[in-house]
DNA sequence: CTGAAAGCGCTTACAG
DNA sequence: CTGAAAGCGCTTACAG
């Protein structure tokens, strides 16, 4: 574990000055081809590795992006994080990822830590915080940051916000269920008063209202367990419900299990629609109709917007809604 | 976006030298309480943030760990990554995470990038590579690295290996099925000749052999889709099979869907056991018997071992097997 | 096209 | 207990 070679070592071996080595590193057009070759040979010989910390000190972009995720274990966010990370990697950026587990304290700590590490910018899917202090430290550090999927700071002129067009998804799903002739449609899942819940519910409520129908919503943790419980409860207490639009596929998959347990045939006795279209939706039985949110593409686009901001200084638009799409399968439409 | 304050600015405001500021930063016991207080006040006033890159240059541990994951989208690895990351965060370490998507090229690139960023060590769940070059660059950089969950480099004296005791899991599951009276037990899933597959199959094969029973194995991608296909095929072509031990819960959940589709009652007509005990196992219908691999604990322990290595120089033992446990539910035992 | 020199923000002996 | 000085590995004008 001897000292790692530096540009000075490379320079000595290549018989040039360290400035020249640095120029090679910078891909400067100034340096002659033979010189470059000699330097590169020396690097290979010595096993030289670039020291970004040193470069950073001189004010160069370190090539590090901070990715702060409220719940990395949720497949939806995992997909987002993985897609964004890989898009960054393709452009030569490494990604510091942290799971805040929905705790504001964790979020504050990891953001502070990432600033210390000199990240060039942030993509943050934030935890809901009471105070508006959440992202203030980022602004003070003068770092570009985008809020994705959840907006906790209303200053979108400072922290541009990008998400999927959930409201449109809610509309599409509800219109679909109406078109099948169902009238008594419930909305299940999603924590009350969360922006995401409000958006997903809004499209549903709007379409129901336009059709002159009453809404019926039960909110709660968007988990499989909640879905299962609600399926059993709806079956027992509200057998009149003909269709359910779920806050998320996790809830819908839980309801699928709960209905199976209760002997209710999904797609026939009751129509079920999920939200997100995670991989499993197509593999469940019956297959789950769902609002597809192409989160992989969303992740790549968010990464691209961030890099454009860092690289060319073009700040992303304040609010960006990525389109969604309804994927119809057997859980809502019977034997399709 | 003016220049960020440095220790020199803090020193000026606090009326001390920059050495003293640095001593405060290092929590040196040398500095007087009042001086420390004055320095901390100045830091707060200026919004000072520590610059780790600069500290790193002086040879201090940057507090960055590299986490290289072959498939971050797989919930099993997500859980591992999230647990490890959070354990590192608790000890003040940030984590650079990269998904290599099972490609050796990606793996080589992200490892190189992390070395440039000055990580203090690696936790690597590697991609299978043909050449043995995979981790060589890490060794040359003199960095500590553990292989987790998959061993691609046999030099465990250099790259200690830690995984879960899959063979014991296979034994437990097979003994359980035998104890229920089933004799024709198949093993489904897992890519052929992968170490993980071999380990998970080994326990099954050993117990079957001891019981004087023949083995029957079908290998393939450990995905839901594969599981569903195999359920349909087994039902059609091998109705004599009484029980199935799956390579993973994903395969088992796929089989659950496939059997449902085929009208086969799992837990009665056929007994099914999964592997990993992901959250969904307990929420499927029927609930899935599974070999529980406490990957969250495994992630925390791997992180702890890494930090001990970095901090105190104690290299982890060469091969470490974390215990597993069989969780019996309805898919194998009927109405339990 | 190449080299000598200054400086990025910190830490670390060392002297006081 | 505190400060002056050197140096970590790089980049960046600038002079040649």
Short mmCIF file of C-alpha atoms (C1' of nucleotides) in Angstrom, two decimals, chain C residues 1-13:
data_model
loop_
_atom_site.label_atom_id
_atom_site.label_comp_id
_atom_site.label_asym_id
_atom_site.label_seq_id
_atom_site.Cartn_x
_atom_site.Cartn_y
_atom_site.Cartn_z
"C1'" DC C 1 3.81 23.22 -27.94
"C1'" DT C 2 6.02 23.06 -23.00
"C1'" DG C 3 7.52 24.52 -18.26
"C1'" DA C 4 7.85 27.39 -13.72
"C1'" DA C 5 4.96 29.29 -10.36
"C1'" DA C 6 0.97 30.33 -7.68
"C1'" DG C 7 -2.83 28.77 -5.32
"C1'" DC C 8 -7.23 25.84 -4.25
"C1'" DG C 9 -8.77 24.59 1.45
"C1'" DC C 10 -7.32 21.95 4.46
"C1'" DT C 11 -3.98 19.26 8.26
"C1'" DT C 12 0.04 18.55 10.74
"C1'" DA C 13 4.09 18.81 13.16
#
